[in-house]
Coordinates of C-alpha atoms and ligand atoms in Angstrom, one line a residue:
Chain Z
M1 CA 0.0 0.3 0.2
I2 CA 3.0 2.3 0.8
E3 CA 6.2 1.8 -1.0
V4 CA 9.5 3.9 -0.2
Q5 CA 12.0 3.0 -2.6
H6 CA 15.4 4.3 -2.1
V7 CA 14.5 7.7 -1.5
T8 CA 17.2 10.3 -0.8
K9 CA 16.6 13.9 0.5
R10 CA 19.0 16.5 0.4
Y11 CA 18.5 20.2 1.6
G12 CA 21.2 21.8 -0.2
P13 CA 24.7 20.3 1.4
T14 CA 22.6 18.3 4.3
V15 CA 21.5 15.0 3.6
A16 CA 18.3 14.8 5.5
V17 CA 17.5 11.1 4.2
D18 CA 19.8 8.7 2.9
D19 CA 18.6 5.8 0.7
V20 CA 15.7 4.8 2.7
S21 CA 13.3 2.1 1.4
F22 CA 10.4 0.3 3.1
R23 CA 7.2 -0.9 2.5
V24 CA 4.0 -0.9 4.3
E25 CA 1.1 -3.3 3.7
R26 CA -2.8 -2.9 3.6
G27 CA -4.0 -2.3 7.0
Q28 CA -0.7 -2.4 8.8
I29 CA 0.3 0.2 11.3
L30 CA 4.0 1.1 10.9
G31 CA 6.0 3.0 13.7
F32 CA 8.7 5.5 12.2
L33 CA 10.9 6.1 15.0
G34 CA 13.8 8.4 15.3
P35 CA 15.7 10.8 17.3
N36 CA 15.7 14.7 16.5
G37 CA 16.6 15.3 13.1
A38 CA 16.7 11.8 11.8
G39 CA 15.0 12.5 8.8
K40 CA 11.2 11.3 10.1
T41 CA 9.4 14.6 8.9
T42 CA 11.5 14.9 5.8
T43 CA 10.3 11.2 4.6
M44 CA 6.9 11.7 5.3
R45 CA 6.7 15.0 3.5
V46 CA 8.2 12.9 0.4
L47 CA 5.5 10.5 0.9
T48 CA 2.9 13.1 0.9
G49 CA 3.7 14.8 -2.1
Y50 CA 4.6 17.8 -0.1
M51 CA 8.2 17.8 -1.4
P52 CA 9.9 15.6 -4.3
P53 CA 12.7 13.4 -3.2
T54 CA 16.2 14.4 -4.7
D55 CA 16.5 10.3 -5.7
G56 CA 13.9 7.7 -5.2
R57 CA 10.6 6.8 -5.1
A58 CA 7.4 6.9 -3.2
I59 CA 4.2 5.1 -4.1
I60 CA 0.9 5.2 -2.5
A61 CA -1.8 2.7 -3.2
G62 CA -0.2 2.4 -6.8
Y63 CA 0.3 5.6 -7.9
D64 CA 3.6 7.3 -8.0
V65 CA 3.5 10.3 -5.6
F66 CA 5.3 12.6 -8.4
E67 CA 3.9 11.1 -11.3
E68 CA 0.5 11.1 -10.4
P69 CA 0.0 13.5 -7.6
V70 CA -3.5 14.1 -7.6
K71 CA -4.5 10.4 -7.3
A72 CA -2.1 9.6 -4.8
K73 CA -3.1 12.7 -2.7
R74 CA -6.7 11.8 -2.9
Q75 CA -5.9 8.3 -1.0
T76 CA -3.8 10.0 1.8
G77 CA -4.6 11.9 5.1
Y78 CA -1.4 13.6 6.4
L79 CA -0.9 15.2 9.9
P80 CA 1.8 17.4 9.6
E81 CA 4.3 17.9 12.8
S82 CA 2.5 21.1 13.1
P83 CA -1.2 21.1 12.7
P84 CA -2.0 23.2 9.3
L85 CA -4.9 25.3 10.7
Y86 CA -5.9 28.3 9.8
P87 CA -6.3 30.4 12.8
D88 CA -9.5 32.6 11.8
M89 CA -11.6 29.9 10.7
T90 CA -13.6 28.1 13.6
V91 CA -12.8 24.0 13.9
R92 CA -15.9 23.5 11.8
E93 CA -15.3 26.1 9.3
Y94 CA -12.2 24.7 9.0
L95 CA -13.1 21.1 8.6
T96 CA -15.8 21.8 6.0
F97 CA -12.8 23.4 3.8
V98 CA -10.6 20.4 4.0
A99 CA -13.6 18.3 3.2
R100 CA -14.5 20.7 0.1
I101 CA -10.6 20.6 -1.3
N102 CA -10.6 17.0 -0.8
G103 CA -14.0 16.7 -3.2
I104 CA -16.4 15.6 -0.6
A105 CA -19.9 16.5 -2.2
A106 CA -22.2 19.0 -0.5
G107 CA -24.6 16.6 0.9
D108 CA -21.9 14.6 2.7
R109 CA -19.9 17.3 4.0
H110 CA -22.0 17.8 7.2
A111 CA -21.9 14.1 8.4
R112 CA -18.3 13.9 7.3
V113 CA -17.0 16.9 9.5
D114 CA -19.4 15.3 12.7
T115 CA -17.9 12.3 12.6
A116 CA -14.2 13.3 12.4
M117 CA -14.8 15.7 15.1
R118 CA -16.4 13.0 17.3
R119 CA -14.0 10.3 16.6
T120 CA -11.2 12.9 17.6
S121 CA -13.3 14.2 20.6
V122 CA -13.2 17.9 19.5
A123 CA -17.1 18.2 19.0
D124 CA -17.0 20.7 22.0
V125 CA -14.9 23.4 20.6
A126 CA -16.2 23.0 16.9
D127 CA -17.3 26.6 16.9
R128 CA -13.7 28.2 18.7
H129 CA -11.4 29.5 16.4
C130 CA -8.5 27.6 15.2
G131 CA -5.8 29.8 16.6
K132 CA -7.6 30.0 20.0
L133 CA -7.0 26.3 20.7
S134 CA -5.0 24.7 23.1
K135 CA -1.7 22.9 21.7
G136 CA -3.6 19.6 22.4
Y137 CA -6.8 20.7 20.8
R138 CA -4.7 21.8 17.4
Q139 CA -3.3 18.4 17.3
R140 CA -6.9 16.8 17.6
V141 CA -8.2 19.0 15.1
G142 CA -5.3 18.4 13.1
L143 CA -5.8 14.7 13.2
A144 CA -9.7 14.8 12.5
Q145 CA -8.1 16.9 9.1
A146 CA -6.5 13.7 8.4
I147 CA -9.1 11.2 8.6
L148 CA -11.9 13.5 7.3
H149 CA -12.0 12.0 3.7
N150 CA -11.7 8.5 4.9
P151 CA -8.2 8.1 3.1
G152 CA -6.8 4.6 2.5
V153 CA -3.6 5.8 4.0
L154 CA -2.8 7.8 6.7
I155 CA 0.4 9.6 7.8
L156 CA 0.7 10.8 11.0
D157 CA 3.6 13.0 11.9
E158 CA 3.9 13.0 15.8
P159 CA 0.4 12.5 16.2
T160 CA 0.1 12.3 20.2
A161 CA 2.8 15.2 20.7
G162 CA 1.1 17.7 23.1
L163 CA -1.6 15.5 24.0
D164 CA -2.9 14.8 28.0
P165 CA -2.5 11.2 29.6
K166 CA -6.1 10.6 28.7
Q167 CA -5.8 11.6 25.0
I168 CA -2.9 10.0 24.3
I169 CA -4.5 6.6 25.2
E170 CA -7.6 7.8 23.4
T171 CA -5.6 8.7 20.2
R172 CA -3.7 5.3 20.4
E173 CA -7.2 3.3 20.5
L174 CA -8.3 5.7 17.3
I175 CA -5.1 4.6 15.5
K176 CA -5.4 1.0 16.1
E177 CA -9.2 1.0 15.3
L178 CA -8.5 2.9 12.0
A179 CA -5.7 0.5 11.4
G180 CA -8.3 -2.2 10.0
D181 CA -9.1 -0.6 6.6
H182 CA -6.3 2.2 6.7
T183 CA -2.7 1.9 6.3
I184 CA -0.8 4.1 8.9
I185 CA 2.7 5.4 9.2
L186 CA 3.1 7.2 12.6
S187 CA 6.2 8.8 13.7
T188 CA 7.3 9.3 17.4
H189 CA 10.1 9.3 19.9
I190 CA 8.3 6.9 22.0
L191 CA 9.0 3.4 22.2
P192 CA 5.9 2.4 24.2
E193 CA 3.6 3.9 22.0
V194 CA 5.2 2.0 19.0
S195 CA 4.9 -1.6 21.2
Q196 CA 1.3 -0.8 21.7
T197 CA 0.0 0.6 18.3
C198 CA 2.4 -0.7 15.9
E199 CA 2.8 -3.8 14.1
R200 CA 6.1 -3.1 12.5
V201 CA 8.8 -0.6 13.4
V202 CA 11.1 1.4 11.0
I203 CA 14.0 3.2 13.1
I204 CA 16.1 5.7 11.2
N205 CA 18.9 7.6 12.5
K206 CA 20.5 10.5 11.0
G207 CA 18.6 9.8 7.5
R208 CA 19.5 6.0 7.4
V209 CA 17.3 3.0 8.6
V210 CA 19.0 1.1 11.1
A211 CA 16.6 -1.5 12.2
E212 CA 13.3 -2.7 10.9
D213 CA 11.4 -5.4 12.5
T214 CA 8.3 -6.2 14.9
P215 CA 8.4 -4.2 18.2
D216 CA 8.7 -7.4 20.3
N217 CA 11.5 -8.9 17.8
L218 CA 13.1 -5.3 18.2
T219 CA 13.2 -5.4 22.0
G220 CA 14.1 -9.1 22.4
R221 CA 16.8 -8.7 20.0
L222 CA 18.2 -5.5 21.7
H223 CA 17.9 -7.2 24.8
G224 CA 20.4 -10.1 24.3
S225 CA 19.8 -11.2 27.8
A226 CA 16.6 -10.6 30.4
T227 CA 17.1 -7.9 33.0
I228 CA 15.1 -7.3 36.0
H229 CA 14.8 -4.4 38.0
L230 CA 14.7 -4.3 41.9
Q231 CA 14.4 -1.6 44.6
V232 CA 15.4 -3.2 48.2
D233 CA 15.7 -1.9 51.5
T234 CA 19.2 -3.6 52.4
G235 CA 19.6 -1.5 55.5
G236 CA 22.9 -0.7 53.8
A237 CA 24.0 -4.0 53.4
D238 CA 25.4 -5.0 49.6
P239 CA 22.8 -7.5 48.4
T240 CA 25.7 -8.7 45.4
A241 CA 26.6 -11.9 46.7
A242 CA 23.1 -12.8 48.2
L243 CA 21.7 -12.5 44.4
L244 CA 24.5 -14.1 42.6
Q245 CA 23.5 -17.2 44.5
V246 CA 19.9 -17.5 43.1
P247 CA 20.0 -20.1 39.9
G248 CA 20.0 -18.3 36.7
V249 CA 21.5 -15.1 37.5
T250 CA 24.3 -14.1 35.6
G251 CA 25.3 -10.7 36.7
V252 CA 24.1 -7.9 39.0
S253 CA 24.8 -4.2 38.8
L254 CA 24.0 -2.0 41.6
G255 CA 22.4 1.4 41.4
E256 CA 21.7 4.4 43.4
V257 CA 20.7 4.3 46.8
G258 CA 17.7 6.7 47.2
S259 CA 15.0 7.4 49.3
D260 CA 13.4 4.3 47.8
G261 CA 16.0 1.9 49.1
R262 CA 19.0 0.5 46.5
G263 CA 18.5 0.1 42.8
V264 CA 19.3 -3.4 41.6
D265 CA 19.8 -4.8 37.8
V266 CA 19.8 -8.5 37.7
H267 CA 21.0 -10.2 35.1
S268 CA 20.0 -13.7 33.8
A269 CA 20.3 -16.1 30.9
E270 CA 17.9 -15.2 28.1
G271 CA 14.2 -17.3 28.4
A272 CA 14.9 -17.6 32.2
D273 CA 12.4 -15.8 34.6
V274 CA 14.0 -15.3 37.9
R275 CA 11.9 -12.8 39.3
R276 CA 10.1 -15.3 41.8
D277 CA 13.6 -16.3 43.1
V278 CA 15.1 -13.4 43.5
A279 CA 12.0 -12.2 45.2
G280 CA 12.5 -15.0 47.6
A281 CA 16.3 -14.3 48.1
V282 CA 15.5 -10.7 48.9
V283 CA 12.9 -11.6 51.6
S284 CA 14.5 -14.4 53.2
Q285 CA 17.5 -11.8 53.7
G286 CA 15.0 -9.8 55.6
W287 CA 15.2 -7.1 53.4
G288 CA 12.0 -4.6 52.3
L289 CA 11.1 -5.7 48.4
L290 CA 9.9 -2.2 47.4
E291 CA 10.0 -2.8 43.7
I292 CA 10.4 -5.8 40.8
R293 CA 9.8 -5.4 37.4
R294 CA 11.3 -6.5 34.1
A295 CA 13.6 -3.6 32.6
R296 CA 12.4 -2.3 29.6
L297 CA 14.7 -0.5 27.1
S298 CA 13.8 3.0 26.5
L299 CA 14.3 4.2 23.1
E300 CA 17.3 6.1 24.3
E301 CA 19.1 2.9 25.2
I302 CA 17.6 1.5 21.9
F303 CA 19.4 4.0 19.9
L304 CA 22.7 3.8 22.1
Q305 CA 22.8 0.2 21.2
L306 CA 22.0 0.7 17.8
T307 CA 23.9 3.5 16.7
T308 CA 26.9 2.6 18.9
T309 CA 27.3 -0.6 17.4
E310 CA 27.2 1.2 13.9
E311 CA 29.3 3.7 14.7
E312 CA 31.9 1.4 16.2
E313 CA 31.9 -0.6 13.4
E314 CA 32.6 2.1 11.2
A315 CA 35.0 3.7 13.5
A316 CA 36.5 0.2 13.2
E317 CA 36.6 0.0 9.6
T318 CA 37.8 3.6 9.0
G319 CA 40.4 4.0 11.8
E320 CA 38.4 6.9 13.1
A321 CA 37.5 8.2 16.7
L322 CA 34.0 7.2 18.0
P323 CA 31.8 10.0 17.0
E324 CA 29.5 11.6 19.7
I325 CA 26.6 9.2 20.0
E326 CA 23.0 11.2 19.5
T327 CA 20.5 9.9 21.9
G328 CA 16.6 10.6 21.7
D329 CA 14.7 13.3 23.0
P330 CA 14.5 12.5 27.0
G331 CA 11.8 14.9 27.8
A332 CA 9.3 13.0 25.3
T333 CA 10.0 9.7 26.8
A334 CA 9.8 11.0 30.0
A335 CA 6.8 12.4 29.6
A336 CA 5.2 9.3 28.2
G337 CA 6.5 7.2 31.3
P338 CA 3.3 7.2 33.4
N339 CA 1.5 5.8 30.2
G340 CA 4.2 3.4 29.3
P341 CA 3.1 -0.4 30.0
P342 CA 3.7 -1.4 33.3
G343 CA 6.4 -4.6 33.3
P344 CA 4.5 -7.7 32.5
Chain U
M1 CA -13.2 24.6 -11.4
R2 CA -15.1 23.9 -8.1
N3 CA -11.8 23.3 -6.5
I4 CA -10.7 26.9 -7.7
A5 CA -14.0 28.6 -6.5
T6 CA -13.5 26.7 -3.0
I7 CA -9.9 28.1 -3.0
A8 CA -11.1 31.7 -4.0
H9 CA -13.8 31.9 -1.4
K10 CA -11.4 31.1 1.2
E11 CA -9.0 33.7 0.2
L12 CA -11.8 36.1 -0.1
R13 CA -13.1 35.4 3.3
S14 CA -9.8 35.6 5.0
Y15 CA -9.7 39.4 4.3
F16 CA -12.9 39.8 5.7
V17 CA -12.6 38.2 8.8
S18 CA -9.2 40.2 9.4
P19 CA -9.2 43.7 9.2
I20 CA -7.2 43.7 6.1
A21 CA -10.5 44.1 3.7
Y22 CA -12.0 46.6 5.7
V23 CA -9.1 48.7 6.2
V24 CA -7.8 48.9 2.6
V25 CA -11.1 49.2 1.2
G26 CA -12.4 52.0 3.5
F27 CA -9.1 53.9 3.1
F28 CA -9.4 53.2 -0.6
A29 CA -12.6 55.0 -0.2
I30 CA -11.5 57.8 1.8
L31 CA -8.5 58.3 -0.8
F32 CA -11.0 58.0 -3.7
G33 CA -13.6 60.5 -2.3
Y34 CA -10.9 62.9 -1.6
F35 CA -10.1 62.8 -5.4
F36 CA -13.3 63.2 -6.5
V37 CA -14.1 66.1 -4.5
A38 CA -10.5 67.9 -5.6
N39 CA -11.2 67.2 -9.3
L40 CA -14.8 68.3 -8.6
S41 CA -13.7 71.6 -7.4
V42 CA -11.3 72.2 -10.3
M43 CA -14.0 71.2 -12.5
V44 CA -16.5 73.8 -10.9
R45 CA -13.9 76.5 -11.0
F46 CA -13.0 76.2 -14.7
S47 CA -16.9 75.9 -15.6
M48 CA -17.2 79.1 -13.8
Q49 CA -14.1 80.8 -15.6
A50 CA -15.7 79.6 -18.9
G51 CA -18.8 80.9 -18.1
M52 CA -17.6 84.3 -17.5
F53 CA -15.7 84.5 -20.4
G54 CA -18.8 83.9 -22.5
M55 CA -18.1 80.5 -23.5
G56 CA -21.3 79.3 -21.5
G57 CA -23.1 77.7 -24.6
Q58 CA -20.8 74.9 -24.5
S59 CA -21.2 72.6 -21.7
I60 CA -18.0 71.1 -19.9
N61 CA -17.1 67.4 -20.9
I62 CA -17.5 65.7 -17.6
N63 CA -15.6 62.6 -19.3
E64 CA -12.4 64.7 -20.1
F65 CA -12.7 66.6 -16.7
M66 CA -13.7 64.1 -14.3
I67 CA -13.7 60.4 -15.1
R68 CA -10.4 60.1 -16.8
P69 CA -8.5 62.1 -14.0
L70 CA -10.3 60.2 -11.4
L71 CA -9.2 56.5 -13.3
S72 CA -5.6 57.8 -13.4
N73 CA -5.4 58.8 -9.8
T74 CA -7.2 55.5 -9.0
A75 CA -4.6 53.4 -10.9
I76 CA -1.9 55.0 -8.8
V77 CA -3.7 54.3 -5.6
L78 CA -4.2 50.8 -6.6
L79 CA 0.0 50.6 -7.0
F80 CA 0.1 51.2 -3.1
F81 CA -2.7 49.4 -2.1
L82 CA -2.6 46.1 -4.3
P83 CA 0.7 44.9 -2.6
F84 CA -1.0 44.9 0.6
L85 CA -3.4 42.5 -0.3
T86 CA -1.2 39.9 -2.2
A87 CA 1.4 39.8 0.0
R88 CA 0.0 37.5 2.4
A89 CA -1.3 35.2 -0.4
Y90 CA 1.5 32.5 -0.3
A91 CA 3.7 34.2 2.8
E92 CA 1.2 33.8 5.3
E93 CA 0.2 30.2 4.4
K94 CA 4.2 29.4 4.8
K95 CA 4.5 30.9 8.0
S96 CA 1.4 29.4 9.4
G97 CA 2.4 25.8 7.6
T98 CA -1.2 25.5 6.2
I99 CA 0.7 25.5 2.9
E100 CA 1.2 22.0 3.8
L101 CA -2.2 21.2 4.2
L102 CA -2.8 22.8 0.5
L103 CA 0.1 21.3 -1.4
T104 CA -0.5 17.4 -0.1
S105 CA -4.2 17.7 -0.6
P106 CA -5.6 16.6 -4.1
L107 CA -5.4 20.0 -5.9
S108 CA -3.5 20.9 -8.7
D109 CA -0.8 23.8 -8.2
L110 CA -2.6 25.6 -10.9
E111 CA -6.1 25.5 -9.0
I112 CA -4.3 26.9 -5.9
I113 CA -2.8 29.9 -7.7
L114 CA -5.9 30.5 -9.8
G115 CA -8.0 30.4 -6.7
K116 CA -6.1 32.8 -4.8
F117 CA -5.6 35.0 -7.6
L118 CA -9.4 35.2 -8.0
G119 CA -10.0 35.7 -4.3
V120 CA -7.8 39.0 -4.6
L121 CA -9.0 40.1 -7.8
A122 CA -12.6 39.7 -6.2
L123 CA -11.9 41.9 -3.3
F124 CA -10.1 44.4 -5.7
A125 CA -13.2 44.2 -8.2
L126 CA -15.0 45.4 -4.3
M127 CA -13.1 48.2 -4.5
L128 CA -13.8 49.4 -7.7
V129 CA -17.4 49.2 -7.2
V130 CA -17.1 51.6 -4.1
T131 CA -15.7 54.0 -6.8
G132 CA -18.6 53.4 -8.9
A133 CA -21.0 55.1 -6.5
H134 CA -19.3 58.0 -6.9
M135 CA -19.6 57.7 -10.8
G136 CA -23.4 57.3 -10.2
I137 CA -23.3 61.0 -8.6
L138 CA -22.1 62.1 -11.8
F139 CA -24.7 60.6 -14.0
W140 CA -27.1 61.8 -11.4
Y141 CA -26.5 65.6 -11.9
G142 CA -24.5 65.3 -15.3
E143 CA -24.7 63.6 -18.7
P144 CA -21.1 62.0 -19.2
E145 CA -20.8 59.5 -21.9
L146 CA -20.6 55.7 -20.4
G147 CA -18.9 54.1 -23.2
P148 CA -15.6 55.6 -22.2
M149 CA -16.1 55.4 -18.6
L150 CA -16.5 51.7 -18.8
S151 CA -13.5 51.2 -21.0
G152 CA -11.6 52.9 -18.4
Y153 CA -12.8 50.5 -15.8
L154 CA -12.0 47.6 -18.0
G155 CA -8.6 49.1 -18.1
L156 CA -8.5 49.4 -14.3
L157 CA -9.4 46.0 -13.9
L158 CA -7.0 44.5 -16.4
M159 CA -4.0 46.6 -14.7
G160 CA -5.1 45.8 -11.0
A161 CA -5.2 42.0 -12.3
S162 CA -1.6 42.4 -13.4
F163 CA -0.4 44.2 -10.2
I164 CA -2.1 40.9 -8.3
S165 CA -0.2 38.4 -11.0
V166 CA 3.3 40.0 -9.7
G167 CA 2.5 40.0 -6.0
L168 CA 1.3 36.1 -6.0
L169 CA 4.6 35.6 -7.9
V170 CA 6.5 37.4 -5.0
S171 CA 4.4 36.2 -2.3
S172 CA 5.3 33.0 -3.4
A173 CA 8.8 32.9 -3.2
T174 CA 9.1 34.1 0.5
R175 CA 7.8 33.4 3.9
N176 CA 7.5 37.2 5.1
Q177 CA 4.6 39.3 4.1
V178 CA 6.5 42.6 4.6
V179 CA 9.1 41.7 2.3
A180 CA 6.5 40.2 -0.6
G181 CA 5.0 43.7 -0.1
V182 CA 7.9 45.6 -0.5
I183 CA 9.5 43.7 -3.2
T184 CA 6.0 43.6 -5.2
F185 CA 5.6 47.9 -4.9
A186 CA 9.2 48.1 -6.1
L187 CA 8.6 45.8 -9.1
L188 CA 5.5 47.7 -10.0
L189 CA 6.6 51.1 -9.4
L190 CA 9.5 50.2 -11.8
F191 CA 7.1 48.7 -14.3
W192 CA 5.5 52.1 -13.8
V193 CA 8.4 54.6 -14.6
L194 CA 9.9 52.2 -17.4
S195 CA 8.7 54.6 -20.0
W196 CA 10.4 57.5 -18.3
M197 CA 13.7 56.2 -19.7
A198 CA 12.2 55.8 -22.9
D199 CA 12.8 59.5 -24.1
S200 CA 16.7 59.1 -23.3
V201 CA 17.4 55.9 -25.1
G202 CA 17.7 54.7 -28.7
P203 CA 14.4 54.6 -30.7
T204 CA 14.5 50.7 -30.6
S205 CA 14.8 50.6 -26.7
Q206 CA 12.3 53.2 -26.5
A207 CA 9.6 51.4 -28.3
V208 CA 10.7 48.1 -26.1
L209 CA 10.6 50.1 -22.9
S210 CA 7.3 51.8 -23.6
Y211 CA 5.5 49.0 -24.5
L212 CA 6.5 47.1 -21.4
S213 CA 5.3 50.0 -19.0
I214 CA 2.2 49.1 -17.6
L215 CA 1.2 52.9 -17.7
E216 CA 1.3 53.5 -21.5
H217 CA -1.3 51.0 -21.9
F218 CA -4.2 52.3 -19.6
D219 CA -4.0 55.4 -21.2
D220 CA -5.9 54.3 -24.3
F221 CA -8.8 52.6 -22.1
S222 CA -9.3 55.9 -20.3
K223 CA -10.0 57.8 -23.5
G224 CA -12.6 55.1 -24.1
V225 CA -10.6 53.2 -27.0
I226 CA -10.1 49.5 -26.2
D227 CA -7.4 48.2 -28.5
T228 CA -6.9 44.7 -28.5
K229 CA -3.0 45.6 -28.6
H230 CA -3.2 46.7 -25.3
V231 CA -5.6 43.8 -24.1
T232 CA -3.2 41.4 -25.2
Y233 CA -0.7 43.1 -23.1
Y234 CA -2.5 43.0 -19.8
V235 CA -3.9 39.0 -20.6
S236 CA -0.1 38.2 -21.5
F237 CA 1.3 39.7 -18.6
I238 CA -0.9 38.3 -16.2
A239 CA -0.6 35.1 -17.7
L240 CA 3.1 35.1 -17.3
G241 CA 2.8 36.4 -13.8
L242 CA 0.7 33.4 -13.0
F243 CA 2.9 31.0 -14.7
L244 CA 6.1 32.1 -13.3
T245 CA 3.9 31.8 -9.9
A246 CA 3.5 28.5 -10.9
K247 CA 7.2 27.7 -11.4
A248 CA 8.2 29.4 -8.2
V249 CA 6.0 27.2 -6.1
D250 CA 7.2 24.3 -7.7
T251 CA 11.1 25.5 -7.1
E252 CA 10.1 26.0 -3.6
R253 CA 9.0 22.5 -3.3
W254 CA 12.0 21.3 -4.6
R255 CA 14.2 23.2 -1.9
G256 CA 12.0 21.9 0.6
Ligands
LIG1 N1 13.8 22.6 5.1 C1 14.8 22.3 5.7 N2 15.7 23.2 5.0 C2 17.1 22.3 5.3 N3 17.6 21.4 6.3 C3 16.3 21.0 7.0 C4 15.1 21.6 6.4 N4 14.2 20.5 7.0 C5 14.9 19.7 7.5 N5 16.1 20.0 7.5 C6 17.0 19.0 8.2 O1 16.7 17.5 7.8 C7 17.5 17.0 8.7 C8 16.1 15.8 9.4 O2 14.9 16.7 9.7 P1 13.5 16.1 10.1 O3 12.6 17.2 10.2 O4 13.5 15.0 8.5 O5 14.0 15.4 11.1 P2 12.8 14.7 12.2 O6 13.2 13.1 12.4 O7 11.2 15.0 11.8 O8 13.3 15.3 13.7 P3 12.2 15.6 14.9 O9 12.0 14.1 15.8 O10 13.0 16.6 15.6 O11 11.0 16.2 14.3 C9 17.8 17.7 9.9 O12 19.1 17.7 10.0 C10 17.2 19.0 9.4 O13 17.9 20.2 10.0
LIG2 MG1 9.5 15.7 12.9

């Protein structure tokens, strides 16, 4: 349904996207992950026909975006990074305008606009001017605009940016619901979002695809071994020796001591679930077990892993010094923390 | 066609929800009113003098004394006003990011450009309608000829449309409205005064320069002559402006 073939995009000397290829099958949701400046927005702009690629092709529903732009665009709903609202139109006027330019017949417009507003919960601001909306509402009206004409392909650039936790969950639900008869690409900085909503993930860094897989495989592959995280109150004792006694545990690394006890990461061989035994060991020592969960890799950690290996290899090949590693936006991930999945 | 109308309607509407339409049309009406009164008093004084010197039998030609100078004045006022209307056409969409909506919607570039062109043209036509009210007074109290006035208005419309096409072109190349306005004004002024140089250059260049000058072509219209040569000039000018706008939009798209 969506095909990106060897797309390269240069802005003058800057290479924003470098030979990126991937495809999304009908009905799938693809998560497009990457740190700031990775080239996510640029790729999406090429896909939506906003700008032509320097090289390569983008195909939507069988139409080359730059050879048959009108046909391809008719199939596409696009939420740009900053929602393209006209400040002096009310939400209803704006959506009606969008319905018009998408060729929705006059008789249908009213119903379509109402449906889109209901699905994105913006009906309560229908008569407010777009310029006076809060960031979250702007984002939601932008989403309403994208789904209004019921396009086969949805391209959403950070659809949950700026939303409150409740809205984030509702938007994710909406996206999953849409996936049935729409093909979706969404970009994000937030890993839990991807594992919750997407069937496939493309990770892009500095314009290149560094990984493409299902979220589970990706986290699994990157884990290598399983890690669980503990918060224990040992009353000052060092828990390392006691934890290493537990069968299956291959390593222990100590974290900081805080008001919440001491943080400890316990590593085990892949496939072994040592949580029960570790908990038992802690309790039998008479320590307080304040928290136990399976450690999840954040996007930053995944990036660290992916980009480090890539660059170490490169450095080894060329004999250059290791360049500084770029990480994702910690703010975005931290903000999403409360909505991330609790450890299974 | 429906798409063009949708964009034109959106453009025209945006002038009226902001103060732009009221300020531009309002002050244009004030200026025109001033010119009207000024011309009228000149005409009245002249006709009184004519009466004193015993030429009272001949009535004064209102077309020559009122309408023609008024239309010429209007042409100059438009040179100042229209750049303010066109400056925002593309620049504002770029600045607010709504250009991303338009360029990724199933509209062709040409539909967007024509829609914007017609939207500004409609507001400009409204400005001309405002002047029509004053002209009505002349018909109420005097007996001017209708023909030359209408041809004068046709000239104004064509000239204004040419200004608008230049304004659209400039606006499509920047995201800054002030820059768009200033460059448009400078370009129009340049076209306007091209004929001034015509006198001091050789005969061939003279012909070329005065042919290019926007003002030269307007003169005949205000005299009541509709010459296809002049109509062709304005129509080609407009077409070229819109064509270059399409090119500029495409170039911007490549640059990103
Ligand atoms: N219009 C432009 N002109 C020049 N360079 C640009 C332009 N837009 C983007 N870039 C550059 O291209 C690269 C990729 O940018 P892009 O916006 O695609 O990143 P992104 O992955 O969307 O980042 P973010 O997560 O911050 O949204 C960056 O280095 C950026 O500086
Ligand atoms: Mg981006």
